[in-house]
CSV table of C-alpha atoms and ligand atoms in Angstrom, one decimal:
chain,number,residue,atom,x,y,z
A,1,UNK,CA,99.4,82.8,108.5
A,2,UNK,CA,99.9,84.6,105.2
A,3,UNK,CA,96.1,85.2,105.2
A,4,UNK,CA,96.2,86.9,108.6
A,5,UNK,CA,99.2,89.0,107.5
A,6,UNK,CA,97.3,90.0,104.3
A,7,UNK,CA,94.3,91.1,106.3
A,8,UNK,CA,96.3,93.0,108.9
A,9,UNK,CA,98.0,94.7,106.1
A,10,UNK,CA,94.8,95.5,104.3
A,11,UNK,CA,93.1,96.8,107.4
A,12,UNK,CA,96.2,98.8,108.6
A,13,UNK,CA,95.4,97.7,112.2
A,14,UNK,CA,97.0,94.8,114.1
A,15,UNK,CA,93.8,93.2,115.5
A,16,UNK,CA,93.8,90.5,118.0
A,17,UNK,CA,95.7,87.5,116.7
A,18,UNK,CA,95.4,84.1,118.3
A,19,UNK,CA,97.4,81.0,117.4
A,20,UNK,CA,96.5,78.0,119.6
A,21,UNK,CA,98.6,75.7,117.3
A,22,UNK,CA,101.6,76.7,115.1
A,23,UNK,CA,100.3,77.9,111.8
A,24,UNK,CA,96.6,78.0,112.9
A,25,UNK,CA,96.2,81.8,113.2
A,26,UNK,CA,92.9,83.6,113.5
A,27,UNK,CA,92.5,87.4,113.7
A,28,UNK,CA,89.6,89.3,115.4
A,29,UNK,CA,88.7,93.0,115.2
A,30,UNK,CA,85.9,94.8,117.0
A,31,UNK,CA,84.4,98.2,116.2
A,32,UNK,CA,82.5,99.5,119.3
A,33,UNK,CA,78.8,100.5,118.6
A,34,UNK,CA,77.4,103.9,119.4
A,35,UNK,CA,74.4,102.8,121.5
A,36,UNK,CA,75.2,101.2,124.8
A,37,UNK,CA,73.6,97.7,125.1
A,38,UNK,CA,72.7,97.5,121.4
A,39,UNK,CA,73.1,93.9,120.0
A,40,UNK,CA,76.5,93.2,118.4
A,41,UNK,CA,77.0,91.5,115.1
A,42,UNK,CA,79.9,89.2,114.2
A,43,UNK,CA,81.1,88.6,110.7
A,44,UNK,CA,82.7,85.1,110.8
A,45,UNK,CA,84.6,84.1,107.7
A,46,UNK,CA,87.2,81.3,107.6
A,47,UNK,CA,90.6,81.6,106.1
A,48,UNK,CA,91.6,78.1,105.4
A,49,UNK,CA,90.9,76.0,102.3
A,50,UNK,CA,90.9,72.2,101.6
A,51,UNK,CA,93.9,70.7,99.9
A,52,UNK,CA,94.5,70.8,96.2
A,53,UNK,CA,95.0,67.9,93.7
A,54,UNK,CA,96.9,69.8,91.0
A,55,UNK,CA,96.1,67.2,88.4
A,56,UNK,CA,92.5,68.4,88.4
A,57,UNK,CA,93.4,72.0,87.8
A,58,UNK,CA,93.8,73.8,84.6
A,59,UNK,CA,94.9,77.0,86.3
A,60,UNK,CA,97.2,77.8,89.2
A,61,UNK,CA,95.1,76.9,92.3
A,62,UNK,CA,96.8,79.6,94.4
A,63,UNK,CA,97.2,82.2,91.7
A,64,UNK,CA,93.9,84.0,92.0
A,65,UNK,CA,94.0,84.5,88.3
A,66,UNK,CA,91.1,86.5,86.8
A,67,UNK,CA,89.8,85.0,83.6
A,68,UNK,CA,86.4,84.6,81.9
A,69,UNK,CA,84.9,86.9,84.4
A,70,UNK,CA,85.8,84.7,87.4
A,71,UNK,CA,88.6,84.6,90.0
A,72,UNK,CA,90.2,81.2,89.7
A,73,UNK,CA,91.7,79.5,92.8
A,74,UNK,CA,91.2,77.1,95.6
A,75,UNK,CA,88.7,78.6,98.1
A,76,UNK,CA,87.4,81.2,95.6
A,77,UNK,CA,83.9,80.0,96.4
A,78,UNK,CA,84.4,78.4,99.8
A,79,UNK,CA,84.7,80.9,101.1
A,80,UNK,CA,87.4,83.5,100.4
A,81,UNK,CA,85.0,85.5,98.2
A,82,UNK,CA,82.9,86.2,101.3
A,83,UNK,CA,86.0,86.6,103.5
A,84,UNK,CA,87.2,89.3,101.2
A,85,UNK,CA,83.7,90.9,100.8
A,86,UNK,CA,83.2,91.0,104.5
A,87,UNK,CA,86.7,92.5,104.9
A,88,UNK,CA,85.9,95.2,102.4
A,89,UNK,CA,82.7,96.2,104.2
A,90,UNK,CA,84.2,95.9,107.7
A,91,UNK,CA,87.2,98.1,106.7
A,92,UNK,CA,84.9,101.0,106.2
A,93,UNK,CA,83.7,100.8,109.8
A,94,UNK,CA,87.1,100.0,111.2
A,95,UNK,CA,88.7,103.1,109.6
A,96,UNK,CA,85.8,105.4,110.5
A,97,UNK,CA,84.9,106.0,106.8
A,98,UNK,CA,81.4,104.9,107.9
A,99,UNK,CA,79.9,105.9,111.3
A,100,UNK,CA,79.6,103.1,113.8
A,101,UNK,CA,76.5,100.9,113.8
A,102,UNK,CA,74.3,100.9,116.9
A,103,UNK,CA,75.9,97.7,118.3
A,104,UNK,CA,79.5,96.4,118.1
A,105,UNK,CA,80.6,95.1,114.8
A,106,UNK,CA,83.1,92.2,115.0
A,107,UNK,CA,85.2,90.7,112.2
A,108,UNK,CA,86.6,87.3,113.2
A,109,UNK,CA,88.6,85.6,110.4
A,110,UNK,CA,89.3,82.1,111.6
A,111,UNK,CA,91.6,79.2,110.9
A,112,UNK,CA,90.9,75.5,110.8
A,113,UNK,CA,87.2,75.5,109.7
A,114,UNK,CA,87.8,72.9,107.0
A,115,UNK,CA,89.3,70.6,109.7
A,116,UNK,CA,86.4,71.0,112.1
A,117,UNK,CA,87.2,74.3,113.7
A,118,UNK,CA,88.6,73.1,117.0
A,119,UNK,CA,91.7,75.3,116.5
A,120,UNK,CA,89.8,78.2,115.1
A,121,UNK,CA,86.2,79.3,116.0
A,122,UNK,CA,86.0,76.4,118.6
A,123,UNK,CA,89.1,77.5,120.4
A,124,UNK,CA,88.1,81.2,120.5
A,125,UNK,CA,84.6,80.4,121.8
A,126,UNK,CA,86.1,78.2,124.6
A,127,UNK,CA,89.2,80.3,125.5
A,128,UNK,CA,88.6,83.9,124.4
A,129,UNK,CA,84.8,84.2,124.2
A,130,UNK,CA,85.0,88.0,125.0
A,131,UNK,CA,86.6,88.5,121.6
A,132,UNK,CA,83.5,87.3,119.7
A,133,UNK,CA,80.8,88.0,122.1
A,134,UNK,CA,77.7,89.1,120.1
A,135,UNK,CA,74.0,88.5,119.6
A,136,UNK,CA,74.1,87.6,115.9
A,137,UNK,CA,76.6,86.4,113.4
A,138,UNK,CA,76.9,86.1,109.7
A,139,UNK,CA,79.0,83.3,108.3
A,140,UNK,CA,79.4,81.4,105.1
A,141,UNK,CA,77.1,80.0,102.5
A,142,UNK,CA,79.6,78.0,100.5
A,143,UNK,CA,77.8,77.1,97.3
A,144,UNK,CA,74.3,78.6,97.1
A,145,UNK,CA,72.6,77.1,94.1
A,146,UNK,CA,71.2,80.0,92.3
A,147,UNK,CA,67.6,79.1,91.5
A,148,UNK,CA,66.3,79.2,88.0
A,149,UNK,CA,64.0,82.1,88.6
A,150,UNK,CA,66.9,84.1,90.1
A,151,UNK,CA,66.9,85.5,93.6
A,152,UNK,CA,69.3,85.1,96.5
A,153,UNK,CA,68.8,82.2,98.9
A,154,UNK,CA,69.1,83.0,102.6
A,155,UNK,CA,70.5,80.2,104.8
A,156,UNK,CA,68.4,79.6,107.9
A,157,UNK,CA,69.6,76.1,108.9
A,158,UNK,CA,72.7,74.1,108.3
A,159,UNK,CA,73.5,70.4,108.0
A,160,UNK,CA,75.7,69.0,110.7
A,161,UNK,CA,78.7,66.7,110.1
A,162,UNK,CA,78.6,63.3,111.7
A,163,UNK,CA,81.8,61.8,110.2
A,164,UNK,CA,82.6,58.2,110.8
A,165,UNK,CA,85.5,55.8,110.1
A,166,UNK,CA,84.5,52.3,109.2
A,167,UNK,CA,87.2,49.6,109.9
A,168,UNK,CA,87.5,46.0,108.9
A,169,UNK,CA,90.0,43.4,110.1
A,170,UNK,CA,91.2,40.2,108.4
A,171,UNK,CA,94.0,37.7,108.5
A,172,UNK,CA,97.2,38.5,106.7
A,173,UNK,CA,98.2,36.1,103.9
A,174,UNK,CA,100.3,35.8,100.7
A,175,UNK,CA,98.9,37.5,97.7
A,176,UNK,CA,99.8,34.5,95.5
A,177,UNK,CA,97.2,32.3,97.2
A,178,UNK,CA,94.0,34.4,97.7
A,179,UNK,CA,91.6,31.5,97.7
A,180,UNK,CA,89.3,31.6,100.8
A,181,UNK,CA,91.5,34.2,102.6
A,182,UNK,CA,90.1,36.6,105.1
A,183,UNK,CA,91.0,39.8,103.2
A,184,UNK,CA,90.0,42.9,105.1
A,185,UNK,CA,89.7,44.9,101.9
A,186,UNK,CA,86.9,42.9,100.4
A,187,UNK,CA,84.2,43.5,103.1
A,188,UNK,CA,85.4,47.1,103.1
A,189,UNK,CA,84.7,47.5,99.4
A,190,UNK,CA,81.4,45.8,99.8
A,191,UNK,CA,80.4,48.1,102.6
A,192,UNK,CA,81.3,51.2,100.5
A,193,UNK,CA,79.2,49.9,97.7
A,194,UNK,CA,76.2,49.2,99.9
A,195,UNK,CA,76.4,52.5,101.7
A,196,UNK,CA,76.6,54.3,98.3
A,197,UNK,CA,73.7,52.4,96.8
A,198,UNK,CA,71.2,52.4,99.7
A,199,UNK,CA,69.1,55.5,99.9
A,200,UNK,CA,69.1,57.3,103.2
A,201,UNK,CA,65.9,58.4,104.9
A,202,UNK,CA,64.1,61.4,103.3
A,203,UNK,CA,63.5,64.5,105.4
A,204,UNK,CA,61.3,67.3,104.2
A,205,UNK,CA,62.1,70.1,106.6
A,206,UNK,CA,60.0,73.3,106.9
A,207,UNK,CA,63.1,75.1,105.7
A,208,UNK,CA,63.3,73.1,102.5
A,209,UNK,CA,59.6,73.4,102.0
A,210,UNK,CA,59.7,77.2,102.3
A,211,UNK,CA,62.7,77.4,100.0
A,212,UNK,CA,61.2,75.3,97.2
A,213,UNK,CA,57.9,77.0,97.5
A,214,UNK,CA,59.5,80.4,97.0
A,215,UNK,CA,61.9,79.2,94.3
A,216,UNK,CA,59.8,80.0,91.3
A,217,UNK,CA,60.0,76.3,90.1
A,218,UNK,CA,57.0,74.8,88.3
A,219,UNK,CA,54.1,74.1,90.7
A,220,UNK,CA,54.1,70.4,89.9
A,221,UNK,CA,57.8,70.1,90.6
A,222,UNK,CA,57.5,72.0,93.9
A,223,UNK,CA,54.7,69.6,94.9
A,224,UNK,CA,56.9,66.6,94.2
A,225,UNK,CA,60.1,68.0,95.7
A,226,UNK,CA,58.2,68.5,99.0
A,227,UNK,CA,56.5,65.1,99.1
A,228,UNK,CA,58.6,62.5,100.9
A,229,UNK,CA,57.2,59.7,98.7
A,230,UNK,CA,58.0,61.5,95.4
A,231,UNK,CA,61.1,63.6,96.1
A,232,UNK,CA,63.6,60.9,95.0
A,233,UNK,CA,61.9,60.5,91.6
A,234,UNK,CA,61.7,64.2,91.2
A,235,UNK,CA,65.5,64.5,91.9
A,236,UNK,CA,66.2,61.8,89.4
A,237,UNK,CA,64.3,63.8,86.8
A,238,UNK,CA,66.1,67.0,87.7
A,239,UNK,CA,69.4,65.2,87.2
A,240,UNK,CA,69.1,65.2,83.4
A,241,UNK,CA,68.2,68.9,83.3
A,242,UNK,CA,70.5,70.3,86.0
A,243,UNK,CA,72.9,68.0,87.8
A,244,UNK,CA,74.0,70.7,90.3
A,245,UNK,CA,70.4,71.4,91.3
A,246,UNK,CA,69.7,67.7,91.6
A,247,UNK,CA,72.7,67.2,93.9
A,248,UNK,CA,71.7,70.1,96.0
A,249,UNK,CA,68.1,69.1,96.3
A,250,UNK,CA,69.2,65.6,97.3
A,251,UNK,CA,71.6,67.0,100.0
A,252,UNK,CA,68.8,69.3,101.4
A,253,UNK,CA,66.4,66.4,101.8
A,254,UNK,CA,68.6,63.5,102.9
A,255,UNK,CA,71.3,62.5,105.3
A,256,UNK,CA,74.3,62.1,102.9
A,257,UNK,CA,77.0,59.5,103.2
A,258,UNK,CA,80.1,60.1,101.0
A,259,UNK,CA,83.1,57.7,101.2
A,260,UNK,CA,86.1,60.0,100.9
A,261,UNK,CA,89.3,58.2,102.0
A,262,UNK,CA,89.9,54.5,101.5
A,263,UNK,CA,92.9,52.6,102.8
A,264,UNK,CA,93.9,49.0,103.1
A,265,UNK,CA,97.1,47.0,102.8
A,266,UNK,CA,100.5,48.3,102.2
A,267,UNK,CA,102.4,45.8,100.1
A,268,UNK,CA,101.5,44.6,96.6
A,269,UNK,CA,101.9,40.9,97.5
A,270,UNK,CA,100.3,40.8,101.0
A,271,UNK,CA,96.6,40.1,101.8
A,272,UNK,CA,95.7,43.0,104.0
A,273,UNK,CA,94.6,42.3,107.6
A,274,UNK,CA,93.0,45.7,108.2
A,275,UNK,CA,91.5,48.6,106.3
A,276,UNK,CA,89.4,51.7,106.8
A,277,UNK,CA,87.2,54.0,104.9
A,278,UNK,CA,86.4,57.5,106.0
A,279,UNK,CA,82.9,58.7,105.5
A,280,UNK,CA,81.8,62.2,105.3
A,281,UNK,CA,78.2,62.1,106.7
A,282,UNK,CA,76.0,65.1,106.9
A,283,UNK,CA,72.8,65.2,108.9
A,284,UNK,CA,69.7,67.3,108.1
A,285,UNK,CA,68.4,69.5,110.9
A,286,UNK,CA,66.6,67.4,113.5
A,287,UNK,CA,68.6,64.2,112.8
A,288,UNK,CA,71.1,62.9,115.3
A,289,UNK,CA,73.8,60.3,115.7
A,290,UNK,CA,71.1,57.6,116.2
A,291,UNK,CA,70.0,58.2,112.7
A,292,UNK,CA,73.5,57.3,111.5
A,293,UNK,CA,73.6,54.2,113.6
A,294,UNK,CA,70.2,53.0,112.5
A,295,UNK,CA,71.1,53.5,108.9
A,296,UNK,CA,74.4,51.7,109.2
A,297,UNK,CA,72.8,48.7,111.0
A,298,UNK,CA,70.1,48.5,108.3
A,299,UNK,CA,72.7,48.6,105.5
A,300,UNK,CA,75.6,46.7,107.0
A,301,UNK,CA,73.9,44.3,109.3
A,302,UNK,CA,73.8,43.9,113.1
A,303,UNK,CA,77.4,42.8,113.4
A,304,UNK,CA,78.6,46.4,113.4
A,305,UNK,CA,80.2,47.7,116.5
B,1,LIG,ZN1,83.7,77.0,104.0
């Protein structure tokens, strides 16, 4: 809400504020184009950020401190840098400093993106579509890995979330006698290990191929990064030289499975009878939920339901 107030203040115009849930505010502005029927463009930044674990921070996460040539803070990269940059450009059209574009220009700063968007962009599209009606939109690229040869990557496809929760059940017992108990935490830990260690299927998409080919990387490395049989070894090799690039190359060529929240038990001396792990799963373009099911059955066995 403070973000919306900040934007409204910055623009000097109220805009259209929607708040489908207390605290989940989005704000939308539209500058009419000068040519009737010309296609409209929406700038679609998000306003929210993921939570902060202060123990991992050496600077105030919400202080926006400028040091060492960077703005430091939660969301500085994802994506408030772009939210601010888009606002700075949009303001010039909104205030008439720049003449209108041929088509409408929309600035829609939305809440809830980090939680799936149902109370932000999703809600607006379902309930107030006229606010964001447009032919094209520009949204975020959270962490473009700037390629060694320089240049600005252009995002043409996105991975899709296919989050899952894996649950186990057991039989409660006393922690003093663990022998042969049915402890829900143990198979859960085992599943996490297996999901982490088993490679997911390789996908060499045309988008990845085009990106790597234009990246300026060595020809031999390009060949291996675009070969489904050699890409994993190439990523392993990249890891020593540039871990960030290796991680990014892996994410662009695989469905990824990341355990992020793990919970079982509640009392120090009780064998847990249930547990769950939340998995952040991202599909590459072209994959679907069956890809996840197939992988899970392969890794965890047919008993899964
Ligand atoms: Zn983001």
